[in-house]
Coordinates of C-alpha atoms and ligand atoms in Angstrom, one line a residue:
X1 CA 14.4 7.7 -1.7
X2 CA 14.4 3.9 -2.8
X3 CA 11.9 4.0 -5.8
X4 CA 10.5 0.6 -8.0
X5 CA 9.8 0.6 -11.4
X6 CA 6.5 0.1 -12.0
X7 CA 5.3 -2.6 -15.9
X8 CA 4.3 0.7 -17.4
X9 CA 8.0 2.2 -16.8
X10 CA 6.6 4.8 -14.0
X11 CA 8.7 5.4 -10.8
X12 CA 6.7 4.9 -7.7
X13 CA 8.5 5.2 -4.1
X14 CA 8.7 2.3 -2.0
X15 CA 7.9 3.8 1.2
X16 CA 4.0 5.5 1.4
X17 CA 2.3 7.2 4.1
X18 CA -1.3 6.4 3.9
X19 CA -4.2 8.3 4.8
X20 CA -6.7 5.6 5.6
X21 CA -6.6 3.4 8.7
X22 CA -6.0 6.1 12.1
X23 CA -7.2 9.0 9.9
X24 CA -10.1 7.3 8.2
X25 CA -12.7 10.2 7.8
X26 CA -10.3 12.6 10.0
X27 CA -9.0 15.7 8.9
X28 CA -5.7 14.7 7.8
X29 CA -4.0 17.8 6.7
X30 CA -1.7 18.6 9.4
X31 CA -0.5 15.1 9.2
X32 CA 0.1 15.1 5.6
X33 CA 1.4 17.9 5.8
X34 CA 4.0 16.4 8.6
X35 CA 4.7 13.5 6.6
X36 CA 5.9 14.9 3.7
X37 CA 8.3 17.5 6.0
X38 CA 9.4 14.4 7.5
X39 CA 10.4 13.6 3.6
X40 CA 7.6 11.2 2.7
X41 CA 7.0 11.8 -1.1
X42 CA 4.4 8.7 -1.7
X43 CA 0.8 9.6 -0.4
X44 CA -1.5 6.7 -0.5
X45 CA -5.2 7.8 -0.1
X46 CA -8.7 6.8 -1.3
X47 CA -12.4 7.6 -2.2
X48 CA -13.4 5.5 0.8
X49 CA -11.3 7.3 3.3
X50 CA -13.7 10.7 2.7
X51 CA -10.5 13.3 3.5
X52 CA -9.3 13.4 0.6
X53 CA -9.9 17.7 0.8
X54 CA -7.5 17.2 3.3
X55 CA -5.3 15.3 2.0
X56 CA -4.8 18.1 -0.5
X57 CA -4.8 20.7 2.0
X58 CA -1.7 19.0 3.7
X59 CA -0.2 18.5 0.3
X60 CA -1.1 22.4 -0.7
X61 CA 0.4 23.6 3.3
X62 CA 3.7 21.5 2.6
X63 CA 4.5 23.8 0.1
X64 CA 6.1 21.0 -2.3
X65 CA 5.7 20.7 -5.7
X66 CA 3.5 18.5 -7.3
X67 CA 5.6 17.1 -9.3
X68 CA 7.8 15.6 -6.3
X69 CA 5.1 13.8 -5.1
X70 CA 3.5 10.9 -6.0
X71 CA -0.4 10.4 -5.0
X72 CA -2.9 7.4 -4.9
X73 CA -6.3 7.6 -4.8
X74 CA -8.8 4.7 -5.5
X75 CA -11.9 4.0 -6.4
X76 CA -14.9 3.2 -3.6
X77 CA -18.5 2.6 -5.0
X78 CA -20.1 4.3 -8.1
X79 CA -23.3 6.0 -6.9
X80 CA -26.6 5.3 -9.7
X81 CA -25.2 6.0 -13.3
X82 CA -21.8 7.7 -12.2
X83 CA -19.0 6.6 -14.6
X84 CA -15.6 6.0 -12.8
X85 CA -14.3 9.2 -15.0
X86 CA -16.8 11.5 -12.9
X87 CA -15.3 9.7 -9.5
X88 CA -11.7 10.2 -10.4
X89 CA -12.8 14.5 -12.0
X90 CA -14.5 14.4 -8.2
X91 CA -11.2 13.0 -6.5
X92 CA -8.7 15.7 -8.4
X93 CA -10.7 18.3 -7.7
X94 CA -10.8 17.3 -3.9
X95 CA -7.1 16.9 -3.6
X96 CA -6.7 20.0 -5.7
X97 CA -4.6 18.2 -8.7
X98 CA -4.6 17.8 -12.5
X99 CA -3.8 14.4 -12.0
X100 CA -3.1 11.2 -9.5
X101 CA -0.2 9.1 -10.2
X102 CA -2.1 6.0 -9.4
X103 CA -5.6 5.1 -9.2
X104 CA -6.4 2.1 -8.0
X105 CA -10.2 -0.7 -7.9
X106 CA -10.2 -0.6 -4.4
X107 CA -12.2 -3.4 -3.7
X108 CA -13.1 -6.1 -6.7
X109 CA -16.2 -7.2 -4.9
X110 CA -17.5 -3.3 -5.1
X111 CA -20.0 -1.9 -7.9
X112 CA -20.7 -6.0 -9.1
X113 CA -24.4 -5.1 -9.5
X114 CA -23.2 -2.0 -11.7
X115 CA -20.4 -3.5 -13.9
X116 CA -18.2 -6.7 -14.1
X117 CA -14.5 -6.3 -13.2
X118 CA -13.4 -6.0 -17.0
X119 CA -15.9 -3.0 -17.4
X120 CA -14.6 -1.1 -14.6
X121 CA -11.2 -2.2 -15.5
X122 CA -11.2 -0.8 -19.2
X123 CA -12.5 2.5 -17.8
X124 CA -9.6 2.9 -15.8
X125 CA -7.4 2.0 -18.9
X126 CA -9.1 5.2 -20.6
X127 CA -8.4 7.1 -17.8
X128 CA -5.0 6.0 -18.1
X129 CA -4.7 7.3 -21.6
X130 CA -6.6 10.8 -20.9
X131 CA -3.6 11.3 -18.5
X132 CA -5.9 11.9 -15.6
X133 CA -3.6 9.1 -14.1
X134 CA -0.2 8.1 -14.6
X135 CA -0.8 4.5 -13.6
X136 CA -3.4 2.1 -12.8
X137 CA -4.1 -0.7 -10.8
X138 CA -5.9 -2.6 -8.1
X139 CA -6.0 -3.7 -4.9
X140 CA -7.6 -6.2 -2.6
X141 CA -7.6 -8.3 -5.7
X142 CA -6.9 -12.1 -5.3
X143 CA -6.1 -14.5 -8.2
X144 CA -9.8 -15.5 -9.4
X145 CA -10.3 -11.3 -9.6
X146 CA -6.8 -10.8 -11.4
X147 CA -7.6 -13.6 -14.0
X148 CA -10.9 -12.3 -14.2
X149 CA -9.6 -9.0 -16.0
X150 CA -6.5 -10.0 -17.2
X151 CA -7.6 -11.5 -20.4
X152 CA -9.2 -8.6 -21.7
X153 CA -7.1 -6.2 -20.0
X154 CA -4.9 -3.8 -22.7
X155 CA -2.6 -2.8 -19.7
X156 CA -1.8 -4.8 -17.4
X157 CA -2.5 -3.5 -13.6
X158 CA 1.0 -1.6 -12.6
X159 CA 0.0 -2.4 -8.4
X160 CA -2.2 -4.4 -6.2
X161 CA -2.2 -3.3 -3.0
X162 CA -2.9 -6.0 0.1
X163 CA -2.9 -6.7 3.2
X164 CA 0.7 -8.7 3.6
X165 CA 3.1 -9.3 6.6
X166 CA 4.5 -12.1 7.7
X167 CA 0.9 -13.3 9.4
X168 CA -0.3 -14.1 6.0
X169 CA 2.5 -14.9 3.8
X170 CA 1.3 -18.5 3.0
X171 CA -2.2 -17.2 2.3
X172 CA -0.9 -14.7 0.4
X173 CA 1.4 -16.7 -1.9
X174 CA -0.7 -17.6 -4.7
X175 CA -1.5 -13.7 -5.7
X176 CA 2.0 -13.0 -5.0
X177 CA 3.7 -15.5 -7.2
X178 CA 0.6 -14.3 -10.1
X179 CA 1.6 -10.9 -9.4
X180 CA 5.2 -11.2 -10.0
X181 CA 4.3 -13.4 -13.0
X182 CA 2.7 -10.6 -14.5
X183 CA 5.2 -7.8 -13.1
X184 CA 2.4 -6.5 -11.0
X185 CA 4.3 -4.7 -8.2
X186 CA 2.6 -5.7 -4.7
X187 CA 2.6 -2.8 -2.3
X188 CA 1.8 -3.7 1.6
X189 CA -0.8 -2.3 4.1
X190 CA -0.8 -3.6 7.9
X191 CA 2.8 -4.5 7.5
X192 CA 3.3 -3.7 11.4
X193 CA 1.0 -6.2 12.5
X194 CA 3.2 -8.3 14.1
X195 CA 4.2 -5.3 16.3
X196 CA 0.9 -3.5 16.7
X197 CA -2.2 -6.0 16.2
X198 CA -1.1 -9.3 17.0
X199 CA 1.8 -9.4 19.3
X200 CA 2.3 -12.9 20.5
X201 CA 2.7 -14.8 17.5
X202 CA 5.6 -16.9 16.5
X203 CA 8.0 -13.9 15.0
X204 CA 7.9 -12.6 19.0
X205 CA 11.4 -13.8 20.1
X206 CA 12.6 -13.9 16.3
X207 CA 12.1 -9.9 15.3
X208 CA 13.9 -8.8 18.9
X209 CA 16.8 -11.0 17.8
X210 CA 17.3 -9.8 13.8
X211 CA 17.0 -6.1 15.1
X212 CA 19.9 -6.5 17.6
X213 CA 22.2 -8.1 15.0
X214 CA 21.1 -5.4 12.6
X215 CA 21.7 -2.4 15.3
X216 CA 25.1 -3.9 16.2
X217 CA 25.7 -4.0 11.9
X218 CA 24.4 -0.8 11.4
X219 CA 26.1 1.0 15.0
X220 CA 23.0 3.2 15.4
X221 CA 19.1 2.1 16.5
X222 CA 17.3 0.2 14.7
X223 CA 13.5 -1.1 15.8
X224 CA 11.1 -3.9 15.3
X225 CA 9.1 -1.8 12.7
X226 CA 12.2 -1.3 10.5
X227 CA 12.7 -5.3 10.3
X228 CA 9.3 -5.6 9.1
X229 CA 9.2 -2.8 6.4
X230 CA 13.0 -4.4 5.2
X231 CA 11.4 -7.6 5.1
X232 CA 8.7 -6.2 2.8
X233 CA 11.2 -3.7 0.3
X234 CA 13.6 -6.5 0.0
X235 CA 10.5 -8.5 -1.6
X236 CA 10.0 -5.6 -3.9
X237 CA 7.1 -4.9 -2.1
X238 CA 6.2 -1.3 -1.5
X239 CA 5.8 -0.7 2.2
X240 CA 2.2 2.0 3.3
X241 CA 1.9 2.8 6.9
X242 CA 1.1 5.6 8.7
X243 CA 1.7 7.4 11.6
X244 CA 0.8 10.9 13.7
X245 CA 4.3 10.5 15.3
X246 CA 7.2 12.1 13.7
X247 CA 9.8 10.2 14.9
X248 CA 7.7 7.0 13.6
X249 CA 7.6 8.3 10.3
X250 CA 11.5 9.5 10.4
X251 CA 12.1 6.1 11.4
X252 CA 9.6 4.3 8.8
X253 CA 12.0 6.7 6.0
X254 CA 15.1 5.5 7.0
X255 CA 14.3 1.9 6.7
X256 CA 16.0 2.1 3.6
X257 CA 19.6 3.0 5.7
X258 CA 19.1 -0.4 7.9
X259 CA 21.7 -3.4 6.7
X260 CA 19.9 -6.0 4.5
X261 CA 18.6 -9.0 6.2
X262 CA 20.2 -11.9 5.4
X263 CA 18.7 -14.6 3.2
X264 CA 18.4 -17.1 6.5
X265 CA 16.7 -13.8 8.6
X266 CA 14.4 -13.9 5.6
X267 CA 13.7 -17.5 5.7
X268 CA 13.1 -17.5 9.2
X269 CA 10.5 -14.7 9.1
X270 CA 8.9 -16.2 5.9
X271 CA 8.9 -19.9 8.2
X272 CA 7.5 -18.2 11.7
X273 CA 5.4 -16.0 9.7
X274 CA 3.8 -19.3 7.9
X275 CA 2.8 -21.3 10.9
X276 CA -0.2 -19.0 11.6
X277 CA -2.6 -17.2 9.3
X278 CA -3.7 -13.9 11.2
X279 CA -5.6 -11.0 9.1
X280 CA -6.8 -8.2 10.3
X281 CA -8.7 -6.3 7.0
X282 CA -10.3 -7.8 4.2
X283 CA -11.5 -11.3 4.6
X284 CA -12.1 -12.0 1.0
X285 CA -8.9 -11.9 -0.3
X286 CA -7.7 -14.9 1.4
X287 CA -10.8 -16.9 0.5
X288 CA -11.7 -17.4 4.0
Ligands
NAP1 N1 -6.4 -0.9 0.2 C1 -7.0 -1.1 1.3 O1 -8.0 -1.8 1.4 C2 -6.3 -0.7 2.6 C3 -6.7 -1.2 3.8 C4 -6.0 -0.8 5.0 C5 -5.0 0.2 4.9 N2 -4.7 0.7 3.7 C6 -3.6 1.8 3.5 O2 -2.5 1.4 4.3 C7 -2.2 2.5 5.2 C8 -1.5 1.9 6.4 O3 -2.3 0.8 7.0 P1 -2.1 0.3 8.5 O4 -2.6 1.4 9.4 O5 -2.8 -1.0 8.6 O6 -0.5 0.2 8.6 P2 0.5 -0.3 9.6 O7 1.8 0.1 9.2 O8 0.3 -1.8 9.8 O9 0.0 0.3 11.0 C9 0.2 1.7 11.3 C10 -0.4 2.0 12.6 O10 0.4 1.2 13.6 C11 0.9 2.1 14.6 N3 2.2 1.8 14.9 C12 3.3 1.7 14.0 N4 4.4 1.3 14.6 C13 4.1 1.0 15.9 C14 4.8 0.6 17.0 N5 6.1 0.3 17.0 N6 4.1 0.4 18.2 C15 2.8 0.7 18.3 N7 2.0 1.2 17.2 C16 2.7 1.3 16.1 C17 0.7 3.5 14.1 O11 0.3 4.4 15.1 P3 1.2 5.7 15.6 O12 0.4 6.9 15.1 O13 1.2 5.5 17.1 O14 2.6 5.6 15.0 C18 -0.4 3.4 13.0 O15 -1.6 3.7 13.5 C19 -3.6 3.1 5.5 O16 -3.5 4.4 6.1 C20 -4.2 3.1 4.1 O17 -3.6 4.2 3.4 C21 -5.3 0.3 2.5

């Protein structure tokens, strides 16, 4: 399994199945479960997504240990007077572990009226040091929110997690270039949308073409999907998608087996990709 080294000098996989999206206050158990038979080790979930029980009971069914897994869970909004320690004690024992190994601010504009960014931040820094999380970080954060805690920040956020695919590269550049700046690993939701949301945008004729010179490279299938997620790990960027199909998931894994895409397949995508700006989740992020 492909890993990155996270700025704190944790491992995190590359490749995450997320719990969110299609099974956004579902029972997702049996396709937890499925996931990590498949061989996903990474397990992206959240307060927000309201399964986390079942994310644990998929995780418990698998029958793998713990320690082979690596599990996100973030933080959605503090209810009157709740500290985010009595969130995260709430999340563990829903999930049924001692610890996550990251826990992310899922959404800076969340809990404003309760505390400013660099409050909720430094709580998740003690959290950090009680060991109820390996890592911290954020997501959904753009540059004003990054710079907003970064000053007074005694560890700097190990992820932010965003919406990024080709479809808003250029909108995305200026938290991407602060990120890497900072060695703040990006990790990618809605990478497919150029397969599954929008669909006749400029990377149309260009994906069919890269995956038929990567098939013919690699002498064995190779799909649309699998261009996208490449584009994103050879970015450093951690791919999360999700699936109830095996074979989508089997094929999301062994991404990591398809041929490299050339620095001009890159370049094309990054060009096609730039010439529209289409997102599909949070509108903030992209100051629109
Ligand atoms: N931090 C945040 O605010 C935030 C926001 C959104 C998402 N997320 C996280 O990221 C995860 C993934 O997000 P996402 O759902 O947007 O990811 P995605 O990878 O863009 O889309 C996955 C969805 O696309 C479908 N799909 C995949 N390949 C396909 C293909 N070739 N043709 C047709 N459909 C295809 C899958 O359905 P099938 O079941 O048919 O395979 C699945 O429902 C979420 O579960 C969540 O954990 C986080």
């Amino acid at each position: 399994m492909l890993e990155f080294t996270l700025n704190d000098g944790n491992r995190i996989p590359a490749i995450a199945f997320g719990t969110g999206t299609a099974l956004y206050n579902q029972d997702a158990s049996a396709f937890v479960r499925l996931a990590i038979e498949t061989g996903i080790t990474h397990l992206d979930g959240a307060q927000m997504y309201e399964n986390e029980e079942t994310l644990g009971k998929g995780i418990k069914s698998s029958g793998k240990p713990r320690s082979e897994l690596f599990i996100t869970t973030k933080l959605h909004i503090l209810k009157p007077g709740q500290t985010v320690r009595e969130t995260l004690v709430e999340s563990l024992g829903k999930i049924g572990v001692d610890y996550v190994d990251l826990f992310l601010i899922h959404d800076p504009t969340a809990n404003r009226k309760e505390a400013t960014l660099s409050e909720i931040w430094s709580q998740l820094e003690a959290l950090k040091n009680e060991g109820l999380t390996k890592s911290i970080g954020v997501s959904n954060f753009k540059v004003e929110d990054l710079n907003e805690i970064l000053p007074g920040a005694k560890i700097i956020p190990a992820v932010n997690q965003i919406e990024f695919h080709p479809y808003v590269l250029k909108a995305a550049s200026p938290i991407i270039e602060l990120c890497k700046a900072k060695g703040i690993i990006v990790a990618s939701y809605g990478g497919q949308t150029p397969i599954v949301r929008v669909t006749d945008g400029p990377l149309k004729d260009l994906l069919p073409k890269i995956r038929e010179r990567l098939e013919q490279t690699r002498g064995s299938p190779v799909t649309e999907g699998q261009v996208l997620t490449k584009w994103l790990l050879q970015k450093n960027v951690i791919a999360i998608s999700t699936s109830s199909k095996e074979s989508r998931i089997k094929e999301f894994l062994s991404t990591v087996d398809v041929p490299d895409l050339t620095k001009q397949e890159i370049e094309s995508i990054d060009n096609a990709g730039s010439t529209i700006h289409k997102r599909i989740y949070m509108k903030h992020i992209f100051n629109e």
